[in-house]
PDB file of C-alpha atoms and ligand atoms in Angstrom:
ATOM      1  CA  MET V   1     138.597  36.083 165.160  1.00 80.00           C
ATOM      2  CA  ARG V   2     138.272  34.603 161.664  1.00 95.00           C
ATOM      3  CA  LYS V   3     141.326  34.772 159.399  1.00 97.00           C
ATOM      4  CA  PRO V   4     140.230  35.346 155.806  1.00 98.00           C
ATOM      5  CA  MET V   5     141.184  32.789 153.198  1.00 98.00           C
ATOM      6  CA  VAL V   6     141.334  32.351 149.473  1.00 98.00           C
ATOM      7  CA  ALA V   7     141.154  28.875 147.984  1.00 98.00           C
ATOM      8  CA  GLY V   8     142.014  28.174 144.369  1.00 98.00           C
ATOM      9  CA  ASN V   9     140.219  25.290 142.675  1.00 98.00           C
ATOM     10  CA  TRP V  10     142.114  24.018 139.653  1.00 98.00           C
ATOM     11  CA  LYS V  11     139.338  21.502 138.867  1.00 98.00           C
ATOM     12  CA  MET V  12     140.448  18.990 136.161  1.00 98.00           C
ATOM     13  CA  ASN V  13     143.190  21.307 134.941  1.00 98.00           C
ATOM     14  CA  GLY V  14     146.900  21.160 135.543  1.00 97.00           C
ATOM     15  CA  LEU V  15     149.892  19.032 134.630  1.00 97.00           C
ATOM     16  CA  ARG V  16     153.267  18.995 136.366  1.00 97.00           C
ATOM     17  CA  ALA V  17     154.437  21.776 134.026  1.00 97.00           C
ATOM     18  CA  ASN V  18     151.695  24.044 135.391  1.00 96.00           C
ATOM     19  CA  LEU V  19     153.267  23.934 138.838  1.00 96.00           C
ATOM     20  CA  SER V  20     155.589  26.646 137.497  1.00 95.00           C
ATOM     21  CA  GLU V  21     152.766  28.999 138.568  1.00 95.00           C
ATOM     22  CA  VAL V  22     153.273  28.017 142.198  1.00 96.00           C
ATOM     23  CA  ALA V  23     156.499  29.868 143.060  1.00 96.00           C
ATOM     24  CA  ALA V  24     154.962  33.317 142.518  1.00 97.00           C
ATOM     25  CA  ILE V  25     151.731  32.326 144.297  1.00 98.00           C
ATOM     26  CA  ASP V  26     153.800  31.009 147.211  1.00 98.00           C
ATOM     27  CA  GLN V  27     155.666  34.326 147.469  1.00 97.00           C
ATOM     28  CA  ALA V  28     152.395  36.255 147.455  1.00 97.00           C
ATOM     29  CA  ALA V  29     151.019  33.920 150.120  1.00 98.00           C
ATOM     30  CA  ALA V  30     154.026  34.626 152.347  1.00 97.00           C
ATOM     31  CA  LYS V  31     153.117  38.320 152.412  1.00 97.00           C
ATOM     32  CA  ALA V  32     149.329  37.931 152.439  1.00 97.00           C
ATOM     33  CA  ASN V  33     146.949  38.709 155.285  1.00 96.00           C
ATOM     34  CA  CYS V  34     144.906  35.646 154.419  1.00 98.00           C
ATOM     35  CA  ASP V  35     145.448  31.904 154.269  1.00 98.00           C
ATOM     36  CA  VAL V  36     146.012  30.686 150.713  1.00 98.00           C
ATOM     37  CA  ILE V  37     144.930  27.195 149.708  1.00 98.00           C
ATOM     38  CA  LEU V  38     145.426  25.526 146.326  1.00 98.00           C
ATOM     39  CA  CYS V  39     143.092  22.620 145.585  1.00 98.00           C
ATOM     40  CA  VAL V  40     144.848  20.880 142.715  1.00 98.00           C
ATOM     41  CA  PRO V  41     144.143  17.578 140.961  1.00 98.00           C
ATOM     42  CA  ALA V  42     145.119  14.643 143.193  1.00 98.00           C
ATOM     43  CA  THR V  43     147.927  13.774 140.757  1.00 98.00           C
ATOM     44  CA  LEU V  44     149.711  17.031 141.652  1.00 98.00           C
ATOM     45  CA  ILE V  45     149.343  17.098 145.429  1.00 98.00           C
ATOM     46  CA  SER V  46     152.652  15.423 146.298  1.00 98.00           C
ATOM     47  CA  GLN V  47     154.548  17.627 143.816  1.00 97.00           C
ATOM     48  CA  LEU V  48     152.855  20.749 145.152  1.00 97.00           C
ATOM     49  CA  ALA V  49     153.754  19.706 148.697  1.00 97.00           C
ATOM     50  CA  LEU V  50     157.429  19.876 147.710  1.00 96.00           C
ATOM     51  CA  LYS V  51     157.075  23.404 146.296  1.00 95.00           C
ATOM     52  CA  ALA V  52     154.572  25.091 148.598  1.00 96.00           C
ATOM     53  CA  LYS V  53     156.028  26.669 151.704  1.00 97.00           C
ATOM     54  CA  ASN V  54     153.296  29.218 152.411  1.00 98.00           C
ATOM     55  CA  ILE V  55     150.325  27.634 150.676  1.00 98.00           C
ATOM     56  CA  PHE V  56     147.960  25.091 152.177  1.00 98.00           C
ATOM     57  CA  ILE V  57     147.132  22.197 149.871  1.00 98.00           C
ATOM     58  CA  GLY V  58     143.706  20.774 149.159  1.00 98.00           C
ATOM     59  CA  GLY V  59     142.058  17.971 147.242  1.00 98.00           C
ATOM     60  CA  GLN V  60     138.776  18.372 145.360  1.00 98.00           C
ATOM     61  CA  THR V  61     136.777  15.399 146.654  1.00 98.00           C
ATOM     62  CA  CYS V  62     137.148  12.161 148.575  1.00 98.00           C
ATOM     63  CA  HIS V  63     135.120   8.969 148.925  1.00 98.00           C
ATOM     64  CA  ASN V  64     132.580   8.720 151.728  1.00 98.00           C
ATOM     65  CA  GLU V  65     134.196   5.547 153.032  1.00 98.00           C
ATOM     66  CA  ALA V  66     137.651   5.371 154.535  1.00 98.00           C
ATOM     67  CA  SER V  67     138.922   2.631 152.203  1.00 98.00           C
ATOM     68  CA  GLY V  68     137.746  -0.380 150.233  1.00 98.00           C
ATOM     69  CA  ALA V  69     136.645  -1.705 146.862  1.00 98.00           C
ATOM     70  CA  HIS V  70     135.976   1.568 145.022  1.00 98.00           C
ATOM     71  CA  THR V  71     138.015   1.460 141.837  1.00 98.00           C
ATOM     72  CA  GLY V  72     139.272   4.838 140.725  1.00 97.00           C
ATOM     73  CA  ASP V  73     138.179   6.716 143.834  1.00 98.00           C
ATOM     74  CA  ILE V  74     140.397   8.553 146.267  1.00 98.00           C
ATOM     75  CA  SER V  75     140.130   8.429 150.040  1.00 98.00           C
ATOM     76  CA  ALA V  76     140.559  11.184 152.598  1.00 98.00           C
ATOM     77  CA  GLU V  77     143.483   9.299 154.076  1.00 98.00           C
ATOM     78  CA  MET V  78     145.191   9.172 150.650  1.00 98.00           C
ATOM     79  CA  LEU V  79     144.797  12.949 150.285  1.00 98.00           C
ATOM     80  CA  GLN V  80     146.205  13.491 153.750  1.00 98.00           C
ATOM     81  CA  ASP V  81     149.022  11.001 153.140  1.00 98.00           C
ATOM     82  CA  THR V  82     150.114  12.792 149.977  1.00 98.00           C
ATOM     83  CA  GLY V  83     150.229  16.223 151.590  1.00 98.00           C
ATOM     84  CA  ALA V  84     146.749  17.769 151.665  1.00 98.00           C
ATOM     85  CA  GLN V  85     145.326  19.674 154.634  1.00 98.00           C
ATOM     86  CA  TYR V  86     141.987  20.596 153.032  1.00 98.00           C
ATOM     87  CA  VAL V  87     139.417  19.001 150.754  1.00 99.00           C
ATOM     88  CA  ILE V  88     136.594  20.618 148.767  1.00 99.00           C
ATOM     89  CA  LEU V  89     133.381  18.625 149.239  1.00 98.00           C
ATOM     90  CA  GLY V  90     130.013  18.936 147.536  1.00 98.00           C
ATOM     91  CA  HIS V  91     131.173  21.235 144.737  1.00 98.00           C
ATOM     92  CA  SER V  92     128.231  21.758 142.377  1.00 98.00           C
ATOM     93  CA  GLU V  93     130.193  20.133 139.546  1.00 98.00           C
ATOM     94  CA  ARG V  94     130.444  16.949 141.674  1.00 98.00           C
ATOM     95  CA  ARG V  95     126.784  17.239 142.682  1.00 97.00           C
ATOM     96  CA  ILE V  96     125.883  17.418 138.965  1.00 97.00           C
ATOM     97  CA  ASP V  97     128.489  15.121 137.328  1.00 97.00           C
ATOM     98  CA  HIS V  98     128.424  12.444 140.045  1.00 97.00           C
ATOM     99  CA  ALA V  99     124.925  12.898 141.490  1.00 97.00           C
ATOM    100  CA  GLU V 100     126.355  13.698 144.924  1.00 98.00           C
ATOM    101  CA  LYS V 101     123.654  14.296 147.518  1.00 98.00           C
ATOM    102  CA  ASP V 102     123.801  16.183 150.815  1.00 98.00           C
ATOM    103  CA  GLU V 103     123.718  12.954 152.833  1.00 97.00           C
ATOM    104  CA  SER V 104     126.788  11.445 151.136  1.00 98.00           C
ATOM    105  CA  ILE V 105     128.542  14.816 151.342  1.00 98.00           C
ATOM    106  CA  GLN V 106     127.969  14.729 155.100  1.00 98.00           C
ATOM    107  CA  GLN V 107     129.606  11.272 155.215  1.00 98.00           C
ATOM    108  CA  LYS V 108     132.536  12.624 153.211  1.00 98.00           C
ATOM    109  CA  VAL V 109     132.941  15.485 155.679  1.00 98.00           C
ATOM    110  CA  LEU V 110     133.064  12.997 158.557  1.00 98.00           C
ATOM    111  CA  VAL V 111     135.675  10.830 156.861  1.00 98.00           C
ATOM    112  CA  ALA V 112     137.714  13.930 155.950  1.00 98.00           C
ATOM    113  CA  TRP V 113     137.706  14.965 159.625  1.00 98.00           C
ATOM    114  CA  GLN V 114     138.651  11.437 160.665  1.00 98.00           C
ATOM    115  CA  PHE V 115     141.900  11.880 158.723  1.00 98.00           C
ATOM    116  CA  GLY V 116     142.591  15.431 159.864  1.00 98.00           C
ATOM    117  CA  LEU V 117     141.464  17.265 156.724  1.00 98.00           C
ATOM    118  CA  LYS V 118     139.531  20.516 156.890  1.00 98.00           C
ATOM    119  CA  ALA V 119     136.394  20.373 154.764  1.00 98.00           C
ATOM    120  CA  ILE V 120     135.421  23.186 152.393  1.00 98.00           C
ATOM    121  CA  VAL V 121     131.739  22.409 151.859  1.00 98.00           C
ATOM    122  CA  CYS V 122     130.096  24.045 148.817  1.00 98.00           C
ATOM    123  CA  ILE V 123     126.455  25.039 148.718  1.00 98.00           C
ATOM    124  CA  GLY V 124     124.527  27.137 146.235  1.00 98.00           C
ATOM    125  CA  GLU V 125     121.358  27.558 144.218  1.00 98.00           C
ATOM    126  CA  THR V 126     120.595  27.179 140.511  1.00 98.00           C
ATOM    127  CA  LEU V 127     119.284  30.137 138.530  1.00 98.00           C
ATOM    128  CA  ASP V 128     115.832  28.510 138.419  1.00 98.00           C
ATOM    129  CA  GLN V 129     115.817  28.256 142.203  1.00 98.00           C
ATOM    130  CA  ARG V 130     116.858  31.912 142.544  1.00 98.00           C
ATOM    131  CA  ASP V 131     114.196  33.000 140.067  1.00 98.00           C
ATOM    132  CA  SER V 132     111.646  30.947 142.020  1.00 98.00           C
ATOM    133  CA  LYS V 133     112.685  32.828 145.186  1.00 98.00           C
ATOM    134  CA  ILE V 134     113.626  29.655 147.052  1.00 98.00           C
ATOM    135  CA  THR V 135     117.367  30.392 147.391  1.00 98.00           C
ATOM    136  CA  LEU V 136     117.415  30.607 151.192  1.00 98.00           C
ATOM    137  CA  GLY V 137     115.334  27.439 151.528  1.00 98.00           C
ATOM    138  CA  VAL V 138     117.743  25.571 149.253  1.00 98.00           C
ATOM    139  CA  ILE V 139     120.780  26.892 151.121  1.00 98.00           C
ATOM    140  CA  GLY V 140     119.230  26.076 154.512  1.00 98.00           C
ATOM    141  CA  LYS V 141     118.530  22.487 153.465  1.00 98.00           C
ATOM    142  CA  GLN V 142     122.032  21.983 152.037  1.00 98.00           C
ATOM    143  CA  LEU V 143     123.576  23.391 155.222  1.00 98.00           C
ATOM    144  CA  LEU V 144     121.458  21.238 157.491  1.00 97.00           C
ATOM    145  CA  ASN V 145     121.962  18.004 155.579  1.00 98.00           C
ATOM    146  CA  SER V 146     125.565  18.239 154.396  1.00 98.00           C
ATOM    147  CA  ILE V 147     127.166  19.482 157.635  1.00 98.00           C
ATOM    148  CA  PRO V 148     127.568  17.002 160.525  1.00 97.00           C
ATOM    149  CA  ASP V 149     126.727  18.023 164.101  1.00 96.00           C
ATOM    150  CA  SER V 150     130.287  17.417 165.298  1.00 96.00           C
ATOM    151  CA  VAL V 151     131.753  20.645 163.890  1.00 97.00           C
ATOM    152  CA  SER V 152     134.709  22.106 165.780  1.00 94.00           C
ATOM    153  CA  GLY V 153     134.853  25.388 163.849  1.00 86.00           C
ATOM    154  CA  GLU V 154     138.477  24.914 162.760  1.00 91.00           C
ATOM    155  CA  ASN V 155     137.614  21.894 160.652  1.00 97.00           C
ATOM    156  CA  LEU V 156     134.908  23.473 158.476  1.00 98.00           C
ATOM    157  CA  VAL V 157     134.742  26.174 155.814  1.00 98.00           C
ATOM    158  CA  ILE V 158     131.519  26.943 153.959  1.00 98.00           C
ATOM    159  CA  ALA V 159     131.684  28.144 150.356  1.00 98.00           C
ATOM    160  CA  TYR V 160     128.575  29.839 149.005  1.00 98.00           C
ATOM    161  CA  GLU V 161     128.706  29.286 145.257  1.00 98.00           C
ATOM    162  CA  PRO V 162     125.637  30.221 143.226  1.00 98.00           C
ATOM    163  CA  ILE V 163     125.755  27.601 140.468  1.00 98.00           C
ATOM    164  CA  TRP V 164     124.822  30.148 137.812  1.00 98.00           C
ATOM    165  CA  ALA V 165     127.863  32.260 138.716  1.00 98.00           C
ATOM    166  CA  ILE V 166     130.451  29.495 138.390  1.00 98.00           C
ATOM    167  CA  GLY V 167     132.601  29.919 135.295  1.00 97.00           C
ATOM    168  CA  THR V 168     130.041  32.209 133.645  1.00 98.00           C
ATOM    169  CA  GLY V 169     131.419  35.676 134.371  1.00 97.00           C
ATOM    170  CA  LEU V 170     128.120  36.452 136.120  1.00 97.00           C
ATOM    171  CA  THR V 171     128.118  37.477 139.780  1.00 97.00           C
ATOM    172  CA  PRO V 172     125.268  38.193 142.177  1.00 98.00           C
ATOM    173  CA  THR V 173     124.757  41.742 143.394  1.00 98.00           C
ATOM    174  CA  THR V 174     126.357  42.682 146.704  1.00 98.00           C
ATOM    175  CA  ASP V 175     122.871  42.653 148.261  1.00 98.00           C
ATOM    176  CA  GLN V 176     122.267  39.115 147.035  1.00 98.00           C
ATOM    177  CA  ILE V 177     125.637  37.900 148.370  1.00 98.00           C
ATOM    178  CA  SER V 178     125.043  39.724 151.646  1.00 98.00           C
ATOM    179  CA  GLU V 179     121.598  38.194 152.112  1.00 98.00           C
ATOM    180  CA  VAL V 180     122.882  34.635 151.664  1.00 98.00           C
ATOM    181  CA  HIS V 181     126.069  35.052 153.725  1.00 98.00           C
ATOM    182  CA  ASN V 182     124.121  36.619 156.609  1.00 98.00           C
ATOM    183  CA  PHE V 183     121.601  33.786 156.406  1.00 98.00           C
ATOM    184  CA  ILE V 184     124.412  31.203 156.541  1.00 98.00           C
ATOM    185  CA  ARG V 185     126.005  32.970 159.530  1.00 98.00           C
ATOM    186  CA  VAL V 186     122.730  33.110 161.464  1.00 98.00           C
ATOM    187  CA  SER V 187     122.002  29.460 160.620  1.00 98.00           C
ATOM    188  CA  LEU V 188     125.444  28.367 161.849  1.00 98.00           C
ATOM    189  CA  GLU V 189     125.085  30.388 165.073  1.00 98.00           C
ATOM    190  CA  HIS V 190     121.627  29.025 165.659  1.00 98.00           C
ATOM    191  CA  ARG V 191     122.703  25.414 165.163  1.00 98.00           C
ATOM    192  CA  PHE V 192     126.157  25.409 166.763  1.00 97.00           C
ATOM    193  CA  GLY V 193     125.934  28.296 169.211  1.00 97.00           C
ATOM    194  CA  ASP V 194     127.099  31.898 168.820  1.00 97.00           C
ATOM    195  CA  GLN V 195     130.797  31.328 169.422  1.00 97.00           C
ATOM    196  CA  LEU V 196     131.264  28.305 167.180  1.00 97.00           C
ATOM    197  CA  GLY V 197     128.897  29.582 164.503  1.00 98.00           C
ATOM    198  CA  HIS V 198     130.745  32.901 164.471  1.00 97.00           C
ATOM    199  CA  SER V 199     134.140  31.231 164.041  1.00 97.00           C
ATOM    200  CA  ILE V 200     133.410  29.394 160.772  1.00 98.00           C
ATOM    201  CA  ASN V 201     134.738  30.989 157.576  1.00 98.00           C
ATOM    202  CA  ILE V 202     132.188  31.578 154.823  1.00 98.00           C
ATOM    203  CA  LEU V 203     133.740  32.022 151.373  1.00 98.00           C
ATOM    204  CA  TYR V 204     132.091  33.395 148.261  1.00 98.00           C
ATOM    205  CA  GLY V 205     132.711  31.537 144.984  1.00 98.00           C
ATOM    206  CA  GLY V 206     131.593  32.214 141.415  1.00 98.00           C
ATOM    207  CA  SER V 207     133.520  34.230 138.810  1.00 98.00           C
ATOM    208  CA  MET V 208     135.611  36.033 141.408  1.00 98.00           C
ATOM    209  CA  ASN V 209     138.459  37.926 139.788  1.00 98.00           C
ATOM    210  CA  GLY V 210     140.909  40.762 140.325  1.00 97.00           C
ATOM    211  CA  LYS V 211     138.249  43.333 139.390  1.00 97.00           C
ATOM    212  CA  ASN V 212     135.368  42.263 141.643  1.00 98.00           C
ATOM    213  CA  VAL V 213     137.297  40.878 144.620  1.00 98.00           C
ATOM    214  CA  VAL V 214     137.533  44.161 146.545  1.00 98.00           C
ATOM    215  CA  GLU V 215     133.799  44.828 146.417  1.00 98.00           C
ATOM    216  CA  ILE V 216     132.829  41.234 147.210  1.00 98.00           C
ATOM    217  CA  SER V 217     135.312  40.689 150.023  1.00 97.00           C
ATOM    218  CA  ALA V 218     134.195  43.905 151.738  1.00 97.00           C
ATOM    219  CA  ILE V 219     130.711  42.450 152.322  1.00 98.00           C
ATOM    220  CA  PRO V 220     130.213  41.524 156.004  1.00 97.00           C
ATOM    221  CA  ASN V 221     130.364  37.746 156.562  1.00 98.00           C
ATOM    222  CA  VAL V 222     132.328  37.210 153.356  1.00 98.00           C
ATOM    223  CA  ASP V 223     135.561  35.751 154.723  1.00 98.00           C
ATOM    224  CA  GLY V 224     137.321  35.257 151.409  1.00 98.00           C
ATOM    225  CA  GLY V 225     136.832  33.421 148.156  1.00 98.00           C
ATOM    226  CA  LEU V 226     136.804  30.082 146.398  1.00 98.00           C
ATOM    227  CA  VAL V 227     138.255  30.803 142.983  1.00 98.00           C
ATOM    228  CA  GLY V 228     138.178  28.561 139.919  1.00 98.00           C
ATOM    229  CA  GLY V 229     139.323  29.952 136.568  1.00 98.00           C
ATOM    230  CA  ALA V 230     141.245  32.887 138.006  1.00 98.00           C
ATOM    231  CA  SER V 231     143.373  30.605 140.208  1.00 98.00           C
ATOM    232  CA  LEU V 232     145.056  28.824 137.319  1.00 98.00           C
ATOM    233  CA  LYS V 233     147.495  31.606 136.481  1.00 98.00           C
ATOM    234  CA  ALA V 234     149.603  33.387 139.089  1.00 98.00           C
ATOM    235  CA  GLN V 235     149.055  36.744 137.366  1.00 98.00           C
ATOM    236  CA  ASN V 236     145.273  36.412 137.855  1.00 98.00           C
ATOM    237  CA  PHE V 237     145.327  34.769 141.281  1.00 98.00           C
ATOM    238  CA  ILE V 238     147.853  37.020 143.026  1.00 98.00           C
ATOM    239  CA  PRO V 239     145.730  40.225 142.816  1.00 98.00           C
ATOM    240  CA  ILE V 240     142.917  38.276 144.510  1.00 98.00           C
ATOM    241  CA  ILE V 241     145.261  37.060 147.267  1.00 98.00           C
ATOM    242  CA  GLU V 242     146.524  40.604 147.781  1.00 97.00           C
ATOM    243  CA  SER V 243     143.006  42.042 148.006  1.00 97.00           C
ATOM    244  CA  ILE V 244     141.641  39.616 150.592  1.00 96.00           C
ATOM    245  CA  GLY V 245     142.370  40.124 154.229  1.00 78.00           C
TER     246      GLY V 245
HETATM  247  C1  PEP Z   1     134.588  27.148 141.430  1.00 94.29           C
HETATM  248  O1  PEP Z   1     134.748  26.248 140.632  1.00 94.29           O
HETATM  249  O2  PEP Z   1     134.504  26.866 142.635  1.00 94.29           O
HETATM  250  C2  PEP Z   1     134.498  28.520 140.943  1.00 94.29           C
HETATM  251  C3  PEP Z   1     134.143  29.461 141.775  1.00 94.29           C
HETATM  252  O3  PEP Z   1     134.819  28.709 139.632  1.00 94.29           O
HETATM  253  P1  PEP Z   1     134.974  30.133 138.878  1.00 94.29           P
HETATM  254  O4  PEP Z   1     135.794  31.020 139.792  1.00 94.29           O
HETATM  255  O5  PEP Z   1     135.693  29.794 137.613  1.00 94.29           O
HETATM  256  O6  PEP Z   1     133.618  30.664 138.672  1.00 94.29           O
END
C-alpha cells in the first residue's frame, strides 16, 4: 500500500530566517495523512533537522561520486550526515543548468542509495516534445536510463514534472497527467515486477497549488506532489498537505 507524499522544493531560495515557516508546516505534517518532505538548500539542512519533528528532510542534488576532488559539489554522504533522508535527482533545472544526463543521474541515484538516501527522480517532457507527440517516448527513455536496476521500492520516488508546467502556472489536463502516470506505472511494473512496480510512489509536479491539488491528487496513480513555488510559504503549502492523502 503506497502512502501518499508531498515534497516541497525550495530550490535556490531560503535563508535561516525563512525557517520560521517550518513550525506551522511541521504541525500540519503531524496531522497529515501523507508524508511531508522539505527539500531545502543544503545550507539549511542541519538547521531544519533541529526544527522538523514530523517532516522528512531532503537535498536537491548530489554528486555522482561518493567523494573526491569536486570543488563546490555536495556528496550524498554529506547530505545524509547533515540530516537528510531524501534527495531530488535529475530535476529539469539541473538537467538544463548543469547539463545533467540520464546516465549521470543513474549514478547519482546509486550513490544516494549507498548512503541511505531515498531518491526522488524527476522526469518530464518539454512543450516541443509534447507538441511533437513524443511525450511517452521521452518519459520511457528517461525512466529506463536514469533508474538503476537495483530498486527496492522504498528507496525510489518518481516525480513526473512536465518542464513547461514548472513555475509557469500552466498545468496539463487531468487526461494528460493520467496518461503519463499510468504509463510510468505500467513501465515500472513491467521492468521490476508487479509488486515492486506497484509500490513505487509517482508524484506530479508543475504549478501545483491549493486550488488544483484536489483534482490532480484524485487521479489514479498520482501519489502526491512535488511542489516548488507553493512550498515556500506555510500558508500556501499547508492546504496542499491537507488535501493529499
Ligand atoms: C518544481 O520545481 O519541482 C516545481 C514543481 O515547481 P513549481 O511548483 O513552482 O512549478
